Amino acid sequence: MIRIAIIIGSTRPGRKGETVAKWVYEIAQKRSDAEFEVVDIKDYNLPLLDEPMSPMLGQYTHQHTKTWSAKIASFDAYVFVTPEYNHGTSGALKNAIDFLYNEWINKAAGFVGYGGASGTRAVENLRLVMGELQVADVKAQVGLSLFNDFEDFSVFKPAPQQEKSVNTMLDQVIAWDCGGFFHAASTRRRAKPGRHLDNR
Ligand SMILES: Cc1cc2nc3c(=O)[nH]c(=O)nc-3n(C[C@H](O)[C@H](O)[C@H](O)COP(=O)(O)O)c2cc1C
C-alpha cells in the first residue's frame, strides 16, 4: 500500500493550514487505496536552511535535517497543503522542501491551496519547484477560497463540492504512483539508502 504525506505548509500561530490539512486527512481516511499521515513542518523546528553541503549529496550534519529526511523519505507521494503568501507558497514550506532532494524525487504530488484567491498562485509556484525536484505533480488541485469556503474569512466551512475535488486529486496521485515507476523507484531508494543518486 502506498504511503502519502499530507504536509501542512504553514507554521504561524492561528494558521488555517492545520484545520485544512485535518479535513483533507478525514476525507482521505475514508479511502482504502493508500495510507495517509499528516506531517506538520512546525513539529520539525527547521531553521532557515543551515546545511553546508547541497542536499543532492545527502550529507546532512544536523539532527533536525536527518529527522526531517527520514520522515519525508518514508512516503511514496505527497499532498502539499499550501497557503498563498504574496502570490507564492509560504517561506516555511519552501525552506522545508529545500532542505532535502533525493527524498522527494521520482514521487507523485498533489496540492490543496487556500487563500483569498484559493491559493492558485501558491500552487503554480510549487509546480515549478516540483519540476526541479523531479516530482510528478498531478493536474487536479483543490482550491479553497477565503470568500466561499470560510465563514467570515475565518471559520472553515468548505463548499460541498470540495470533498469531491479532494478525492479527484487523490485519485490522480494514487494512480500515478501505482503506475509502477514512481513506487518502484521510491521502494528501491528505501532499500538502498545512500545510493539515491544512482536511481535518478
Ligand atoms: C504574509 C501573507 C501574505 C498573503 N498574501 C496573499 C496573497 O498574495 N494572495 C492571497 O490570495 N492571499 C494572501 N494572504 C491570505 C492568506 O492566504 C490567508 O490568510 C491564509 O489563511 C494563510 O494561511 P495560514 O492561515 O495557514 O497561515 C496572505 C496572508 C499572509 C499572512
mmCIF file of N, CA and C in Angstrom, residues 76 106 177 180-189:
data_model
loop_
_atom_site.group_PDB
_atom_site.id
_atom_site.type_symbol
_atom_site.label_atom_id
_atom_site.label_comp_id
_atom_site.label_asym_id
_atom_site.label_seq_id
_atom_site.Cartn_x
_atom_site.Cartn_y
_atom_site.Cartn_z
ATOM 1 N N ASP A 76 5.670 7.641 -0.289
ATOM 2 C CA ASP A 76 5.705 7.432 -1.743
ATOM 3 C C ASP A 76 5.164 8.638 -2.499
ATOM 4 N N ASN A 106 11.278 11.341 -8.006
ATOM 5 C CA ASN A 106 10.554 10.193 -8.577
ATOM 6 C C ASN A 106 9.329 9.801 -7.756
ATOM 7 N N ASP A 177 1.164 7.156 -8.838
ATOM 8 C CA ASP A 177 2.153 6.467 -8.027
ATOM 9 C C ASP A 177 2.063 4.961 -8.160
ATOM 10 N N GLY A 180 3.632 2.260 -11.237
ATOM 11 C CA GLY A 180 4.806 1.391 -11.268
ATOM 12 C C GLY A 180 6.086 2.132 -11.031
ATOM 13 N N PHE A 181 6.426 3.038 -11.919
ATOM 14 C CA PHE A 181 7.752 3.641 -11.878
ATOM 15 C C PHE A 181 8.024 4.367 -10.569
ATOM 16 N N PHE A 182 7.106 5.244 -10.179
ATOM 17 C CA PHE A 182 7.370 6.066 -9.002
ATOM 18 C C PHE A 182 7.473 5.187 -7.768
ATOM 19 N N HIS A 183 6.531 4.255 -7.655
ATOM 20 C CA HIS A 183 6.516 3.399 -6.471
ATOM 21 C C HIS A 183 7.776 2.532 -6.429
ATOM 22 N N ALA A 184 8.138 1.978 -7.591
ATOM 23 C CA ALA A 184 9.332 1.126 -7.654
ATOM 24 C C ALA A 184 10.567 1.929 -7.288
ATOM 25 N N ALA A 185 10.649 3.157 -7.793
ATOM 26 C CA ALA A 185 11.831 3.978 -7.523
ATOM 27 C C ALA A 185 11.931 4.322 -6.048
ATOM 28 N N SER A 186 10.796 4.669 -5.415
ATOM 29 C CA SER A 186 10.901 5.056 -4.003
ATOM 30 C C SER A 186 11.148 3.838 -3.129
ATOM 31 N N THR A 187 10.615 2.680 -3.496
ATOM 32 C CA THR A 187 10.876 1.460 -2.725
ATOM 33 C C THR A 187 12.353 1.098 -2.825
ATOM 34 N N ARG A 188 12.912 1.248 -4.053
ATOM 35 C CA ARG A 188 14.320 0.929 -4.275
ATOM 36 C C ARG A 188 15.200 1.848 -3.418
ATOM 37 N N ARG A 189 14.810 3.116 -3.362
ATOM 38 C CA ARG A 189 15.607 4.060 -2.593
ATOM 39 C C ARG A 189 15.561 3.763 -1.105
#
